[in-house]
Coordinates of C-alpha atoms and ligand atoms in Angstrom, one line a residue:
X1 CA -16.5 20.2 37.6
X2 CA -15.9 16.7 39.1
X3 CA -15.7 13.8 37.0
X4 CA -19.2 12.6 37.8
X5 CA -20.4 15.8 36.7
X6 CA -18.4 15.4 33.6
X7 CA -19.8 12.0 33.0
X8 CA -23.2 13.0 33.4
X9 CA -23.0 15.9 31.0
X10 CA -21.5 13.2 28.3
X11 CA -24.0 13.9 25.3
X12 CA -26.0 11.0 23.9
X13 CA -25.2 9.5 20.4
X14 CA -28.8 11.2 19.0
X15 CA -27.5 14.6 20.7
X16 CA -24.2 14.4 18.8
X17 CA -25.7 13.4 15.6
X18 CA -28.0 16.7 15.7
X19 CA -24.4 19.0 15.9
X20 CA -24.3 21.1 13.0
X21 CA -21.0 19.5 11.9
X22 CA -22.3 16.1 12.3
X23 CA -24.8 17.1 10.2
X24 CA -22.5 17.8 7.2
X25 CA -20.6 14.9 7.7
X26 CA -23.8 13.0 7.5
X27 CA -24.1 13.8 4.1
X28 CA -20.9 12.1 2.9
X29 CA -20.5 9.0 5.1
X30 CA -23.4 6.3 5.4
X31 CA -25.3 6.7 8.9
X32 CA -24.5 3.3 10.4
X33 CA -20.9 4.2 10.1
X34 CA -21.4 7.7 11.2
X35 CA -23.1 6.4 14.1
X36 CA -20.3 4.0 14.9
X37 CA -17.9 7.0 14.8
X38 CA -19.9 9.0 17.4
X39 CA -20.5 6.3 19.9
X40 CA -16.6 5.5 19.6
X41 CA -15.7 9.3 20.2
X42 CA -18.2 9.5 23.1
X43 CA -16.7 6.2 24.5
X44 CA -13.3 7.6 24.4
X45 CA -14.2 10.7 25.8
X46 CA -15.9 8.7 28.7
X47 CA -12.7 6.7 29.5
X48 CA -10.8 10.0 29.5
X49 CA -12.7 11.2 32.5
X50 CA -12.7 8.1 33.9
X51 CA -8.6 7.7 33.8
X52 CA -8.6 11.4 35.0
X53 CA -7.2 12.3 31.8
X54 CA -9.6 15.2 31.1
X55 CA -8.9 18.5 32.6
X56 CA -11.7 20.1 34.5
X57 CA -12.7 22.7 31.8
X58 CA -12.8 19.6 29.4
X59 CA -14.7 20.7 26.3
X60 CA -17.0 17.6 25.5
X61 CA -17.9 19.1 22.5
X62 CA -15.0 20.5 21.1
X63 CA -13.3 17.1 21.8
X64 CA -16.0 15.1 20.4
X65 CA -16.2 17.0 16.9
X66 CA -12.7 17.2 16.6
X67 CA -12.6 13.2 17.1
X68 CA -15.0 12.4 14.4
X69 CA -13.6 15.2 12.2
X70 CA -10.1 13.1 12.2
X71 CA -11.9 9.5 12.0
X72 CA -13.4 11.3 8.6
X73 CA -10.3 12.3 7.3
X74 CA -8.7 9.0 7.6
X75 CA -11.5 7.1 6.1
X76 CA -11.3 9.7 3.0
X77 CA -7.8 8.7 2.8
X78 CA -8.6 4.8 2.4
X79 CA -11.5 5.4 0.1
X80 CA -10.9 4.2 -3.5
X81 CA -10.4 7.6 -5.2
X82 CA -8.9 8.8 -8.9
X83 CA -4.9 9.9 -8.0
X84 CA -2.5 11.9 -10.0
X85 CA 0.8 9.8 -10.0
X86 CA 3.6 12.4 -9.9
X87 CA 6.1 9.5 -8.7
X88 CA 7.4 8.8 -12.0
X89 CA 7.2 5.2 -11.8
X90 CA 4.6 4.3 -14.6
X91 CA 3.3 1.2 -13.3
X92 CA 3.1 1.3 -9.4
X93 CA 1.5 -1.3 -7.6
X94 CA 0.1 0.9 -5.1
X95 CA -1.7 3.2 -7.6
X96 CA -3.3 0.4 -9.4
X97 CA -0.4 -0.1 -12.0
X98 CA -1.6 0.6 -15.4
X99 CA -4.1 3.3 -16.6
X100 CA -6.6 2.1 -19.3
X101 CA -6.7 3.4 -22.8
X102 CA -10.0 5.3 -22.9
X103 CA -11.0 3.0 -25.6
X104 CA -10.9 0.1 -22.9
X105 CA -12.5 2.5 -20.0
X106 CA -15.4 3.0 -22.6
X107 CA -16.0 -0.7 -23.4
X108 CA -15.9 -1.8 -19.5
X109 CA -18.3 1.0 -18.7
X110 CA -20.6 0.1 -21.7
X111 CA -20.5 -3.7 -20.3
X112 CA -21.1 -3.0 -16.5
X113 CA -24.8 -3.5 -17.3
X114 CA -26.2 -6.5 -19.4
X115 CA -23.7 -7.9 -21.7
X116 CA -23.6 -11.1 -23.8
X117 CA -20.4 -12.5 -22.0
X118 CA -21.4 -15.9 -22.7
X119 CA -23.8 -15.5 -25.5
X120 CA -23.1 -15.0 -29.2
X121 CA -26.0 -12.6 -30.5
X122 CA -25.8 -14.2 -34.3
X123 CA -26.4 -17.6 -33.6
X124 CA -28.6 -16.9 -30.5
X125 CA -26.5 -19.9 -28.7
X126 CA -24.4 -20.0 -25.8
X127 CA -20.9 -19.3 -26.4
X128 CA -17.4 -19.4 -24.8
X129 CA -17.0 -16.9 -21.8
X130 CA -15.4 -13.9 -23.6
X131 CA -14.6 -15.4 -26.8
X132 CA -13.7 -12.1 -28.7
X133 CA -10.9 -11.2 -26.2
X134 CA -9.4 -14.4 -26.7
X135 CA -9.8 -14.2 -30.8
X136 CA -8.3 -10.7 -30.3
X137 CA -5.4 -12.1 -27.9
X138 CA -4.8 -15.1 -30.3
X139 CA -4.4 -12.6 -32.9
X140 CA -2.0 -10.1 -31.6
X141 CA 0.5 -12.5 -29.9
X142 CA 0.5 -15.1 -32.6
X143 CA -0.9 -18.1 -30.3
X144 CA -3.2 -20.7 -30.9
X145 CA -5.3 -20.4 -28.2
X146 CA -5.9 -18.0 -24.6
X147 CA -7.3 -18.0 -21.5
X148 CA -8.1 -15.0 -19.2
X149 CA -8.1 -15.5 -15.2
X150 CA -7.8 -13.1 -12.4
X151 CA -3.9 -12.2 -12.5
X152 CA -1.0 -13.3 -13.2
X153 CA -0.3 -14.9 -9.9
X154 CA -3.7 -17.2 -10.7
X155 CA -2.5 -17.9 -14.3
X156 CA 1.3 -19.5 -12.5
X157 CA -0.7 -21.2 -9.7
X158 CA -3.3 -22.6 -12.5
X159 CA -0.6 -23.7 -14.7
X160 CA 1.7 -25.4 -12.1
X161 CA -1.3 -27.3 -10.6
X162 CA -2.7 -28.7 -14.1
X163 CA 0.7 -29.4 -15.2
X164 CA 2.4 -30.8 -12.6
X165 CA 0.3 -31.6 -9.4
X166 CA 2.6 -34.0 -7.6
X167 CA 5.4 -33.7 -10.3
X168 CA 8.2 -31.8 -10.4
X169 CA 9.0 -28.4 -12.5
X170 CA 12.5 -27.5 -13.4
X171 CA 13.3 -24.3 -12.7
X172 CA 17.0 -22.2 -12.6
X173 CA 17.9 -21.4 -9.4
X174 CA 18.8 -17.7 -10.6
X175 CA 14.9 -17.3 -11.3
X176 CA 13.4 -18.0 -8.1
X177 CA 12.1 -15.0 -7.7
X178 CA 10.0 -12.9 -5.1
X179 CA 8.1 -10.5 -7.3
X180 CA 6.8 -8.3 -4.1
X181 CA 3.7 -8.3 -1.9
X182 CA 5.2 -11.9 -0.6
X183 CA 4.7 -13.4 -4.0
X184 CA 7.5 -15.9 -3.9
X185 CA 7.9 -18.6 -6.5
X186 CA 8.5 -21.4 -4.3
X187 CA 5.9 -20.7 -2.1
X188 CA 3.6 -20.8 -5.2
X189 CA 4.9 -24.0 -6.1
X190 CA 4.0 -25.5 -2.6
X191 CA 0.5 -24.0 -3.0
X192 CA -0.1 -25.2 -6.2
X193 CA 1.2 -28.9 -5.0
X194 CA 4.2 -29.0 -7.7
X195 CA 7.5 -29.9 -6.8
X196 CA 10.2 -27.6 -7.1
X197 CA 13.3 -28.7 -9.2
X198 CA 15.6 -26.4 -8.9
X199 CA 19.1 -26.6 -11.1
X200 CA 21.9 -24.3 -12.1
X201 CA 23.4 -21.7 -9.5
X202 CA 22.3 -18.4 -9.0
X203 CA 24.4 -16.7 -12.0
X204 CA 25.0 -19.6 -13.9
X205 CA 22.6 -22.3 -15.1
X206 CA 23.2 -24.1 -18.7
X207 CA 20.6 -26.5 -20.7
X208 CA 22.5 -29.4 -19.5
X209 CA 21.5 -28.7 -16.0
X210 CA 17.9 -28.9 -16.9
X211 CA 18.7 -32.0 -19.0
X212 CA 20.2 -33.9 -16.2
X213 CA 17.3 -33.1 -13.9
X214 CA 14.9 -34.7 -16.4
X215 CA 13.4 -37.9 -14.9
X216 CA 9.9 -39.7 -15.0
X217 CA 8.8 -37.3 -12.3
X218 CA 9.3 -34.0 -14.1
X219 CA 5.9 -32.3 -15.2
X220 CA 7.2 -29.4 -16.9
X221 CA 10.1 -26.9 -17.3
X222 CA 9.5 -23.3 -16.6
X223 CA 11.0 -20.1 -17.1
X224 CA 10.5 -17.0 -14.8
X225 CA 11.2 -13.5 -16.0
X226 CA 13.3 -11.5 -13.3
X227 CA 10.4 -8.7 -13.5
X228 CA 11.9 -6.8 -10.8
X229 CA 16.0 -6.9 -10.8
X230 CA 18.5 -7.6 -13.0
X231 CA 21.4 -9.7 -13.4
X232 CA 24.9 -8.6 -14.9
X233 CA 28.6 -9.6 -15.1
X234 CA 29.5 -13.7 -15.1
X235 CA 25.6 -14.8 -15.9
X236 CA 24.3 -17.3 -18.3
X237 CA 21.3 -19.1 -18.9
X238 CA 19.5 -20.7 -21.9
X239 CA 17.2 -18.8 -23.6
X240 CA 13.2 -19.5 -24.4
X241 CA 14.0 -21.4 -27.5
X242 CA 16.8 -23.8 -26.2
X243 CA 14.6 -24.8 -23.4
X244 CA 11.7 -25.3 -25.7
X245 CA 13.7 -27.6 -28.0
X246 CA 14.9 -29.6 -24.8
X247 CA 11.1 -29.9 -24.1
X248 CA 9.9 -31.0 -27.3
X249 CA 12.9 -33.6 -27.4
X250 CA 11.9 -34.7 -23.8
X251 CA 7.9 -34.2 -24.4
X252 CA 7.5 -31.8 -21.8
X253 CA 5.8 -28.8 -22.0
X254 CA 7.8 -25.3 -21.5
X255 CA 6.1 -22.8 -19.7
X256 CA 7.5 -19.2 -19.9
X257 CA 6.1 -16.9 -16.9
X258 CA 6.5 -13.5 -18.4
X259 CA 4.7 -11.0 -16.0
X260 CA 5.3 -7.8 -17.6
X261 CA 3.6 -9.0 -21.0
X262 CA 5.6 -6.5 -23.0
X263 CA 3.8 -6.5 -26.5
X264 CA 6.2 -4.7 -28.5
X265 CA 10.0 -4.6 -28.9
X266 CA 11.2 -2.1 -26.9
X267 CA 15.0 -2.1 -28.1
X268 CA 14.6 1.3 -29.6
X269 CA 14.4 2.4 -25.9
X270 CA 17.2 0.5 -25.4
X271 CA 15.5 -2.1 -23.2
X272 CA 15.8 -5.6 -23.9
X273 CA 12.3 -6.6 -22.2
X274 CA 11.1 -9.9 -23.7
X275 CA 8.1 -9.9 -25.7
X276 CA 4.8 -12.2 -25.7
X277 CA 5.0 -12.5 -29.4
X278 CA 8.8 -13.3 -29.2
X279 CA 7.8 -16.1 -26.5
X280 CA 5.1 -17.7 -28.5
X281 CA 7.2 -17.3 -31.8
X282 CA 10.2 -19.5 -30.0
X283 CA 7.1 -22.1 -29.5
X284 CA 6.9 -21.5 -25.7
X285 CA 4.0 -24.0 -24.8
X286 CA 2.0 -21.4 -22.4
X287 CA 3.1 -18.0 -22.0
X288 CA 1.8 -16.1 -18.6
X289 CA 1.6 -12.3 -18.2
X290 CA -0.3 -9.9 -16.4
X291 CA -2.7 -7.6 -17.7
X292 CA -2.2 -4.3 -16.2
X293 CA 1.7 -4.4 -16.6
X294 CA 3.2 -3.7 -19.7
X295 CA -0.2 -4.6 -21.9
X296 CA -1.7 -1.4 -20.2
X297 CA -4.9 -3.2 -19.5
X298 CA -7.0 -3.9 -16.6
X299 CA -6.1 -6.6 -14.0
X300 CA -5.8 -10.2 -15.6
X301 CA -3.6 -13.3 -15.8
X302 CA -3.3 -13.7 -19.3
X303 CA -2.1 -17.4 -20.8
X304 CA -1.7 -17.7 -24.6
X305 CA -0.1 -21.1 -26.1
X306 CA -1.0 -24.4 -27.6
X307 CA -4.4 -25.1 -27.7
X308 CA -4.4 -28.8 -26.1
X309 CA -2.7 -27.3 -23.2
X310 CA -5.1 -24.6 -22.9
X311 CA -7.9 -27.0 -23.3
X312 CA -6.8 -28.6 -20.6
X313 CA -6.6 -25.4 -18.1
X314 CA -10.1 -24.5 -19.4
X315 CA -11.4 -27.7 -18.0
X316 CA -9.7 -27.0 -14.5
X317 CA -12.4 -26.5 -11.4
X318 CA -9.9 -24.1 -10.7
X319 CA -10.5 -22.1 -13.7
X320 CA -14.4 -21.1 -12.9
X321 CA -12.7 -20.1 -9.2
X322 CA -10.3 -17.8 -11.0
X323 CA -12.4 -16.1 -13.8
X324 CA -12.8 -12.7 -14.6
X325 CA -16.3 -10.7 -15.0
X326 CA -17.4 -9.3 -18.0
X327 CA -16.0 -5.5 -17.7
X328 CA -12.4 -7.2 -17.4
X329 CA -13.0 -9.2 -20.7
X330 CA -14.1 -6.0 -22.2
X331 CA -11.2 -3.6 -21.0
X332 CA -8.9 -6.5 -22.5
X333 CA -10.5 -6.9 -25.9
X334 CA -10.5 -3.0 -26.2
X335 CA -6.9 -2.9 -25.0
X336 CA -5.8 -5.4 -27.5
X337 CA -7.8 -3.5 -30.3
X338 CA -5.6 -0.6 -29.4
X339 CA -2.6 -2.9 -30.6
X340 CA -4.1 -4.3 -33.7
X341 CA -5.0 -1.1 -34.9
X342 CA -1.0 -0.2 -35.0
X343 CA -1.8 3.1 -32.9
X344 CA -0.9 1.4 -29.3
X345 CA 1.8 4.1 -28.8
X346 CA -1.0 6.8 -29.2
X347 CA -3.8 5.0 -27.4
X348 CA -2.3 2.7 -24.9
X349 CA -1.3 5.3 -21.9
X350 CA 1.2 3.6 -21.0
X351 CA 3.0 3.2 -24.4
X352 CA 2.3 7.0 -24.5
X353 CA 4.0 7.8 -21.3
X354 CA 7.0 5.5 -21.9
X355 CA 7.7 7.2 -25.4
X356 CA 7.2 10.7 -24.5
X357 CA 10.2 12.5 -25.8
X358 CA 12.0 14.3 -23.2
X359 CA 11.5 17.3 -24.5
X360 CA 7.8 17.0 -24.4
X361 CA 8.1 15.9 -20.8
X362 CA 10.1 18.9 -20.3
X363 CA 7.6 21.3 -21.9
X364 CA 4.8 19.6 -19.7
X365 CA 7.0 20.7 -16.9
X366 CA 7.4 24.3 -18.0
X367 CA 3.7 24.5 -18.8
X368 CA 2.5 23.4 -14.8
X369 CA 5.1 25.7 -13.7
X370 CA 4.1 28.9 -15.3
X371 CA 0.5 27.9 -14.2
X372 CA 1.1 28.0 -10.4
X373 CA 0.8 31.2 -8.4
X374 CA 2.9 30.6 -5.5
X375 CA 3.3 32.4 -2.5
X376 CA 7.1 34.0 -2.5
X377 CA 8.5 32.2 0.2
X378 CA 8.2 28.9 -2.0
X379 CA 10.4 27.8 -4.9
X380 CA 9.4 25.8 -7.7
X381 CA 12.2 25.0 -10.1
X382 CA 11.8 22.6 -13.2
X383 CA 14.7 20.3 -13.6
X384 CA 15.4 16.7 -15.3
X385 CA 14.6 13.6 -13.0
X386 CA 14.6 10.2 -13.6
X387 CA 11.4 8.2 -14.1
X388 CA 11.1 4.4 -14.2
X389 CA 8.8 1.8 -15.7
X390 CA 8.3 0.1 -12.6
X391 CA 5.7 -2.6 -11.3
X392 CA 8.1 -5.7 -12.5
X393 CA 8.8 -4.6 -15.9
X394 CA 12.2 -3.9 -17.3
X395 CA 14.0 -3.7 -13.9
X396 CA 16.8 -1.0 -13.3
X397 CA 16.3 1.0 -16.5
X398 CA 15.3 4.3 -15.8
X399 CA 13.7 6.9 -18.4
X400 CA 14.6 10.5 -18.7
X401 CA 11.9 12.8 -17.5
X402 CA 11.6 16.2 -16.0
X403 CA 10.3 17.0 -12.6
X404 CA 9.0 20.2 -10.5
X405 CA 10.9 20.5 -7.3
X406 CA 9.4 22.6 -4.6
X407 CA 11.1 24.0 -1.7
X408 CA 11.2 26.6 0.9
X409 CA 8.0 24.6 2.3
X410 CA 7.6 21.7 5.0
X411 CA 8.3 18.4 2.7
X412 CA 6.4 16.3 4.5
X413 CA 3.5 18.7 4.9
X414 CA 3.1 19.3 1.3
X415 CA 3.2 15.5 0.3
X416 CA 0.7 15.2 3.2
X417 CA -1.6 17.9 1.7
X418 CA -1.0 16.5 -1.7
X419 CA -2.6 13.2 -0.8
X420 CA -5.6 14.7 0.8
X421 CA -6.5 17.0 -1.7
X422 CA -8.7 15.9 -4.8
X423 CA -7.7 14.8 -6.7
X424 CA -5.0 13.6 -4.6
X425 CA -1.5 14.0 -5.8
X426 CA 1.2 11.6 -5.0
X427 CA 5.0 12.5 -5.4
X428 CA 7.8 12.0 -3.1
X429 CA 10.5 13.8 -1.2
X430 CA 14.5 13.9 -2.1
X431 CA 17.2 16.3 -0.2
X432 CA 14.2 17.9 1.4
X433 CA 12.3 19.0 -2.1
X434 CA 8.9 17.7 -2.9
X435 CA 9.7 16.1 -6.5
X436 CA 6.6 16.0 -8.6
X437 CA 7.8 13.8 -12.2
X438 CA 5.4 14.8 -15.1
X439 CA 6.2 11.2 -17.2
X440 CA 3.6 9.5 -15.0
X441 CA 1.2 12.5 -15.0
X442 CA -1.3 12.5 -18.1
X443 CA -1.9 15.5 -20.3
X444 CA -5.9 15.8 -19.8
X445 CA -4.8 15.6 -15.7
X446 CA -2.6 19.2 -16.4
X447 CA -5.3 21.1 -15.0
X448 CA -6.3 19.3 -12.3
X449 CA -3.0 19.0 -11.3
X450 CA -2.2 22.8 -11.1
X451 CA -5.3 23.4 -9.0
X452 CA -4.1 20.5 -6.7
X453 CA -0.5 21.6 -6.3
X454 CA -1.6 25.1 -5.9
X455 CA -4.5 24.2 -3.2
X456 CA -2.0 22.2 -1.2
X457 CA 0.7 24.5 -1.1
X458 CA -1.6 27.3 0.1
X459 CA -3.1 24.7 2.5
X460 CA 0.4 24.5 4.3
X461 CA 1.2 27.9 4.0
X462 CA -2.0 28.7 5.7
X463 CA -1.1 26.5 8.9
X464 CA 0.2 28.3 12.1
Ligands
PLP501 C1 4.2 -9.4 -11.9 C2 4.6 -11.0 -11.9 C3 3.8 -12.1 -11.5 C4 2.6 -11.6 -10.8 O1 1.6 -11.1 -11.7 P1 0.1 -10.5 -11.0 O2 -0.6 -10.2 -12.5 O3 0.6 -9.1 -10.3 O4 -0.5 -11.4 -10.2 C5 4.0 -13.3 -11.9 N1 5.2 -13.6 -12.2 C6 5.9 -12.6 -13.0 C7 7.1 -13.1 -13.5 C8 5.5 -11.3 -12.9 O5 6.6 -10.3 -12.9

């Protein structure tokens, strides 16, 4: 067949849409998008013919069908969907950080319709937005007042801009962190129009360094939690209480950017993660943290602290731009209630996973392994592993865990098959084995987890 014959035989978009496979895809994909995929596939085919890349016996139908199927597979990988996190990283930023408590999920679903977000049903009058969530956060942290914004980055920017636009904010050189995703503290200062006043050195900063840096240009002192790395050896820095005394003496607000938002002292696990209540007890003027890190709630930036300062923040026009929706407010309130009920370690999934005994994780692992029915060539070993909190919390600390180690099968093919299953499963490859860590898998997912592994292994084993 000559190339002009081939071109003449190219189907029209309408022809392709009538092909059986396309009719099947059509029920999954909005039609305008499908039409685009078809148009692109035909166009590509045309170019290949014109460039002489298509063989004479080029099967146009097969070619176009395959290309559209591939486009669909790719699109499916981008669709937001639930995944099983078997990475062993409890707060995985790519996987949406903290999984929510059932109570939070229920409250968010219930309030996704009309909800009294700015209305007091008792008086019938307008109320502050999300007043109940604020009340609960105040109760939980011991602060005078609270404000909820989009995320902790937004909280930091709002605070810097409100307290210190055009003024200096003193920060230790040991705390000029990059959190990840391009969030670098010096750039946040610039964006908020606050001037960075660095003091001390990378490893040692003394209270007297802060003291010496204070001038009439100073707007605030900030302490930033080194959330994703740790310093050891010849290091020192003043603690938050010392900074607060200095701030009080010089009439300067002290901001504690904690990020991780740990509510409960975790020293029984051997971790010295700073807690929000400790920061408030130390009288920090404002304490900032993420809703979706150690707190274990939905994405948000939570600011707690002294009432006059929170009132100032609330009046800023930026606050309106950074405000959260009713479902977030409902989720935060419900998560705070989990803590206040005293059952946080049972109710908040993050705390549940973090506190589960290593023996229990091993039992979960064995239960999953015994539920699997794998081809003989595939080996599944149950062995210890190391999990992490991750997501900018408890840097460097590992959690003893157990994992499934799958071998005798291409690890890249298996991880790809696991990712494209439903639900998708995320693990990692180490030493040519696929490692699926059970500490980050929730017990109610176990059944789906077994099926997903089974299907992925079968899929790979069936490949030529
Ligand atoms: C994580 C973190 C942030 C950013 O929080 P987001 O909620 O991701 O915006 C800011 N500061 C610190 C110290 C953090 O750990």
